[in-house]
């Protein structure tokens, strides 16, 4: 295989390996080849390392890049992309629920190589053009910010709602930024004073988890802890007939007592991917400020170190730059 047919990529196949001879992706009809400019490390990436979804291949699903090859109308455009690659034919797709396509693959998570590489192939209908006013560092946040925006589409939230967000990491920071303009009372509960300070600068009330006393009064609790014990704390925090929104994807199994859900008639909602156009608009307008969230940027050649940094508990958002 010639050098022009290979690329640098971070691959997981039971262990993390940086390969400089990974086959450059081929793309078919209805697809585009995207040259990655920047990618973000997500908590889900860290769960992949623990066996989540049994994934093997190129990691990474948060990215911004430029269309290198594909339909003429897309070439040269700077883009982000929905992570679910769907069939368009199954019952879920026909119902307008393509994020739950029966036959989907998911970039860097399930059956489809991802963005910790020089190139990736993406269906054209997944692409979203990024306006010039949004920097690469902002654009790489579109996918997780869209996931944060999804909460307000699934749960009725207004200025009178009492909302508690559990967690202070990457996704939790975006959740409070997405929800803050909608609410009168928003509290973030976290383990790291420096991370809580980043939310405080956005006008969000915060408390260290060691000082937090759950009182079962919150209308909505968002579990973005990324840990198996977050749900137990959420059950102690939400009011009877309140709602718990689960944002954590955790590979570990955890036995728990679900009786309080029945006794207190709690609604539990899983929340995953969200609307890219809304996230792009929020960034372009300045409605959501993500400038303080980037902790460190690594070159692709040091992508393994980027994963280690993201998992140390101290960083908020670690990015991987592709020269």
Short mmCIF file of C-alpha atoms in Angstrom, two decimals, residues 28-269:
data_model
loop_
_atom_site.label_atom_id
_atom_site.label_comp_id
_atom_site.label_asym_id
_atom_site.label_seq_id
_atom_site.Cartn_x
_atom_site.Cartn_y
_atom_site.Cartn_z
CA UNK A 28 -18.83 5.59 -1.83
CA UNK A 29 -21.82 7.22 -3.41
CA UNK A 30 -23.52 9.66 -1.03
CA UNK A 31 -20.38 9.99 1.09
CA UNK A 32 -17.58 12.52 1.48
CA UNK A 33 -13.95 12.23 2.53
CA UNK A 34 -13.24 14.79 5.25
CA UNK A 35 -9.77 15.99 6.20
CA UNK A 36 -9.91 16.35 9.98
CA UNK A 37 -8.64 19.64 11.44
CA UNK A 38 -9.47 19.16 15.10
CA UNK A 39 -11.14 16.52 17.26
CA UNK A 40 -12.35 16.44 20.86
CA UNK A 41 -11.92 13.75 23.49
CA UNK A 42 -15.23 12.76 25.07
CA UNK A 43 -16.16 10.70 28.12
CA UNK A 44 -17.60 8.13 25.73
CA UNK A 45 -14.14 7.73 24.20
CA UNK A 46 -12.80 6.89 27.64
CA UNK A 47 -15.61 4.34 28.09
CA UNK A 48 -14.65 2.75 24.75
CA UNK A 49 -11.29 1.97 26.34
CA UNK A 50 -13.18 0.04 29.02
CA UNK A 51 -15.09 -2.02 26.47
CA UNK A 52 -18.11 0.17 25.72
CA UNK A 53 -19.95 -1.11 22.62
CA UNK A 54 -17.12 -3.58 21.99
CA UNK A 55 -15.65 -1.05 19.55
CA UNK A 56 -12.52 -1.70 17.52
CA UNK A 57 -11.09 0.78 15.01
CA UNK A 58 -10.27 4.49 14.78
CA UNK A 59 -11.64 6.33 17.81
CA UNK A 60 -13.24 9.76 18.06
CA UNK A 61 -16.57 11.30 17.06
CA UNK A 62 -16.34 15.02 17.86
CA UNK A 63 -14.54 16.84 15.05
CA UNK A 64 -14.34 19.68 12.57
CA UNK A 65 -12.73 19.26 9.17
CA UNK A 66 -12.76 20.21 5.51
CA UNK A 67 -14.36 18.15 2.75
CA UNK A 68 -11.45 16.90 0.64
CA UNK A 69 -13.35 14.67 -1.79
CA UNK A 70 -16.98 14.02 -2.56
CA UNK A 71 -19.88 15.92 -4.15
CA UNK A 72 -18.72 19.12 -5.81
CA UNK A 73 -21.06 21.32 -3.80
CA UNK A 74 -19.38 20.20 -0.56
CA UNK A 75 -15.71 20.24 -1.56
CA UNK A 76 -13.61 22.72 0.41
CA UNK A 77 -16.33 23.43 2.96
CA UNK A 78 -15.52 23.34 6.66
CA UNK A 79 -17.91 20.93 8.32
CA UNK A 80 -18.99 19.02 11.40
CA UNK A 81 -21.07 15.86 11.19
CA UNK A 82 -23.81 13.95 12.95
CA UNK A 83 -22.27 10.80 14.39
CA UNK A 84 -25.08 8.37 13.49
CA UNK A 85 -24.75 6.85 10.02
CA UNK A 86 -28.24 5.57 9.23
CA UNK A 87 -29.96 3.40 6.64
CA UNK A 88 -32.98 5.63 5.95
CA UNK A 89 -35.17 2.58 5.37
CA UNK A 90 -35.93 0.92 8.72
CA UNK A 91 -39.03 1.59 10.83
CA UNK A 92 -37.20 4.08 13.08
CA UNK A 93 -35.86 6.06 10.14
CA UNK A 94 -39.32 6.16 8.56
CA UNK A 95 -40.72 7.51 11.84
CA UNK A 96 -38.24 10.39 11.81
CA UNK A 97 -36.17 8.79 14.57
CA UNK A 98 -33.07 8.11 12.52
CA UNK A 99 -30.75 8.56 15.53
CA UNK A 100 -32.20 5.21 16.60
CA UNK A 101 -31.85 3.55 13.20
CA UNK A 102 -31.91 -0.24 13.56
CA UNK A 103 -28.94 -0.53 11.22
CA UNK A 104 -26.90 2.50 12.23
CA UNK A 105 -23.18 2.68 12.71
CA UNK A 106 -21.72 5.42 14.91
CA UNK A 107 -18.52 7.32 14.22
CA UNK A 108 -15.74 6.07 16.46
CA UNK A 109 -18.18 4.18 18.69
CA UNK A 110 -19.96 1.41 16.82
CA UNK A 111 -18.91 -0.15 13.53
CA UNK A 112 -17.51 3.00 11.85
CA UNK A 113 -14.01 4.48 11.99
CA UNK A 114 -13.88 7.84 13.69
CA UNK A 115 -12.09 11.18 13.75
CA UNK A 116 -8.80 10.62 15.60
CA UNK A 117 -7.18 10.39 12.19
CA UNK A 118 -6.14 12.51 9.24
CA UNK A 119 -9.27 11.55 7.29
CA UNK A 120 -12.66 9.95 7.79
CA UNK A 121 -15.53 9.06 5.48
CA UNK A 122 -18.97 10.48 6.35
CA UNK A 123 -22.40 10.30 4.68
CA UNK A 124 -23.10 13.62 2.96
CA UNK A 125 -26.48 13.97 4.69
CA UNK A 126 -24.62 13.97 8.04
CA UNK A 127 -22.64 17.09 7.15
CA UNK A 128 -23.27 20.59 8.52
CA UNK A 129 -21.32 23.58 7.24
CA UNK A 130 -19.62 25.69 9.90
CA UNK A 131 -19.85 29.49 9.52
CA UNK A 132 -16.62 31.49 9.42
CA UNK A 133 -17.53 33.18 12.71
CA UNK A 134 -17.13 29.87 14.57
CA UNK A 135 -13.51 28.85 15.23
CA UNK A 136 -12.23 25.28 15.01
CA UNK A 137 -12.00 25.18 18.82
CA UNK A 138 -15.67 26.13 19.02
CA UNK A 139 -16.79 23.93 16.14
CA UNK A 140 -15.36 20.79 17.73
CA UNK A 141 -17.85 21.37 20.55
CA UNK A 142 -20.90 21.22 18.25
CA UNK A 143 -21.62 17.52 18.76
CA UNK A 144 -21.57 17.55 22.60
CA UNK A 145 -23.34 20.94 22.71
CA UNK A 146 -26.07 19.49 20.48
CA UNK A 147 -26.39 16.64 22.99
CA UNK A 148 -26.77 19.24 25.74
CA UNK A 149 -29.44 21.10 23.73
CA UNK A 150 -31.37 17.85 23.37
CA UNK A 151 -32.45 17.98 27.04
CA UNK A 152 -34.75 20.97 26.51
CA UNK A 153 -36.35 19.12 23.57
CA UNK A 154 -37.11 16.07 25.69
CA UNK A 155 -38.12 17.65 29.00
CA UNK A 156 -40.41 20.60 29.68
CA UNK A 157 -38.20 23.24 31.28
CA UNK A 158 -39.08 26.86 32.00
CA UNK A 159 -37.95 29.71 34.21
CA UNK A 160 -39.78 28.23 37.20
CA UNK A 161 -38.03 24.85 36.95
CA UNK A 162 -35.55 23.81 39.64
CA UNK A 163 -32.79 21.93 37.80
CA UNK A 164 -29.71 20.21 39.22
CA UNK A 165 -26.85 19.02 37.02
CA UNK A 166 -24.69 16.30 38.54
CA UNK A 167 -21.14 16.36 37.20
CA UNK A 168 -18.64 19.07 36.31
CA UNK A 169 -16.86 17.56 33.31
CA UNK A 170 -16.99 18.11 29.57
CA UNK A 171 -20.66 17.41 28.93
CA UNK A 172 -21.93 18.82 32.22
CA UNK A 173 -20.25 22.15 31.43
CA UNK A 174 -22.07 22.33 28.11
CA UNK A 175 -25.36 21.26 29.70
CA UNK A 176 -25.35 24.16 32.17
CA UNK A 177 -24.42 26.59 29.38
CA UNK A 178 -27.27 25.35 27.22
CA UNK A 179 -29.85 25.39 30.03
CA UNK A 180 -28.85 28.57 31.91
CA UNK A 181 -30.74 31.00 29.60
CA UNK A 182 -33.96 28.99 30.11
CA UNK A 183 -33.95 28.74 33.89
CA UNK A 184 -34.38 30.71 37.06
CA UNK A 185 -32.65 28.12 39.27
CA UNK A 186 -29.77 25.94 38.11
CA UNK A 187 -27.26 24.16 40.34
CA UNK A 188 -24.15 22.21 39.33
CA UNK A 189 -22.82 19.57 41.73
CA UNK A 190 -19.24 18.47 41.09
CA UNK A 191 -16.03 17.07 42.52
CA UNK A 192 -13.50 19.65 41.30
CA UNK A 193 -13.35 23.25 42.55
CA UNK A 194 -11.53 24.46 39.44
CA UNK A 195 -14.16 22.97 37.12
CA UNK A 196 -17.00 24.40 39.20
CA UNK A 197 -15.33 27.79 38.94
CA UNK A 198 -15.64 27.61 35.13
CA UNK A 199 -19.41 27.22 35.54
CA UNK A 200 -19.60 29.96 38.17
CA UNK A 201 -18.12 32.40 35.65
CA UNK A 202 -21.18 31.69 33.52
CA UNK A 203 -23.50 32.66 36.39
CA UNK A 204 -24.24 29.09 37.48
CA UNK A 205 -24.57 28.24 41.18
CA UNK A 206 -22.27 25.35 42.19
CA UNK A 207 -21.47 23.12 45.14
CA UNK A 208 -18.89 20.44 45.81
CA UNK A 209 -20.48 17.00 46.03
CA UNK A 210 -19.03 16.54 49.53
CA UNK A 211 -21.00 19.59 50.68
CA UNK A 212 -24.17 18.76 48.76
CA UNK A 213 -27.18 17.56 50.76
CA UNK A 214 -29.85 16.09 48.44
CA UNK A 215 -33.33 17.13 49.51
CA UNK A 216 -35.52 15.45 46.86
CA UNK A 217 -36.82 18.84 45.67
CA UNK A 218 -35.41 19.23 42.15
CA UNK A 219 -37.90 19.16 39.28
CA UNK A 220 -35.25 17.85 36.89
CA UNK A 221 -31.91 16.21 37.62
CA UNK A 222 -29.39 15.71 34.85
CA UNK A 223 -26.86 12.94 35.52
CA UNK A 224 -23.72 13.85 33.59
CA UNK A 225 -21.30 12.38 36.11
CA UNK A 226 -19.99 9.68 33.81
CA UNK A 227 -19.96 7.34 36.80
CA UNK A 228 -22.12 4.41 37.86
CA UNK A 229 -23.04 6.04 41.19
CA UNK A 230 -24.45 9.21 39.60
CA UNK A 231 -27.89 7.70 39.16
CA UNK A 232 -28.18 6.82 42.85
CA UNK A 233 -27.46 10.45 43.77
CA UNK A 234 -29.95 11.62 41.16
CA UNK A 235 -32.70 9.52 42.78
CA UNK A 236 -32.00 11.23 46.12
CA UNK A 237 -32.07 14.68 44.52
CA UNK A 238 -35.21 14.61 42.35
CA UNK A 239 -38.67 15.34 43.79
CA UNK A 240 -41.58 12.89 43.62
CA UNK A 241 -42.95 12.86 40.05
CA UNK A 242 -39.84 14.68 38.92
CA UNK A 243 -37.57 13.71 36.02
CA UNK A 244 -34.07 12.27 35.84
CA UNK A 245 -32.22 12.80 32.55
CA UNK A 246 -29.40 10.31 32.00
CA UNK A 247 -26.51 11.72 29.99
CA UNK A 248 -23.81 9.29 31.12
CA UNK A 249 -22.68 6.36 29.01
CA UNK A 250 -20.92 4.05 31.48
CA UNK A 251 -19.44 0.67 30.51
CA UNK A 252 -19.47 -0.68 34.08
CA UNK A 253 -22.44 -2.65 35.38
CA UNK A 254 -23.97 -1.50 38.64
CA UNK A 255 -26.66 -3.09 40.77
CA UNK A 256 -29.00 -0.54 42.32
CA UNK A 257 -32.28 -0.34 44.16
CA UNK A 258 -34.88 0.99 41.71
CA UNK A 259 -37.75 0.92 44.20
CA UNK A 260 -37.60 4.73 44.74
CA UNK A 261 -38.47 5.22 41.07
CA UNK A 262 -41.72 3.35 41.60
CA UNK A 263 -42.53 4.73 45.04
CA UNK A 264 -41.92 8.35 43.99
CA UNK A 265 -43.22 7.93 40.42
CA UNK A 266 -40.01 9.27 38.90
CA UNK A 267 -39.66 9.62 35.13
CA UNK A 268 -36.28 8.53 33.75
CA UNK A 269 -35.25 9.74 30.31
#
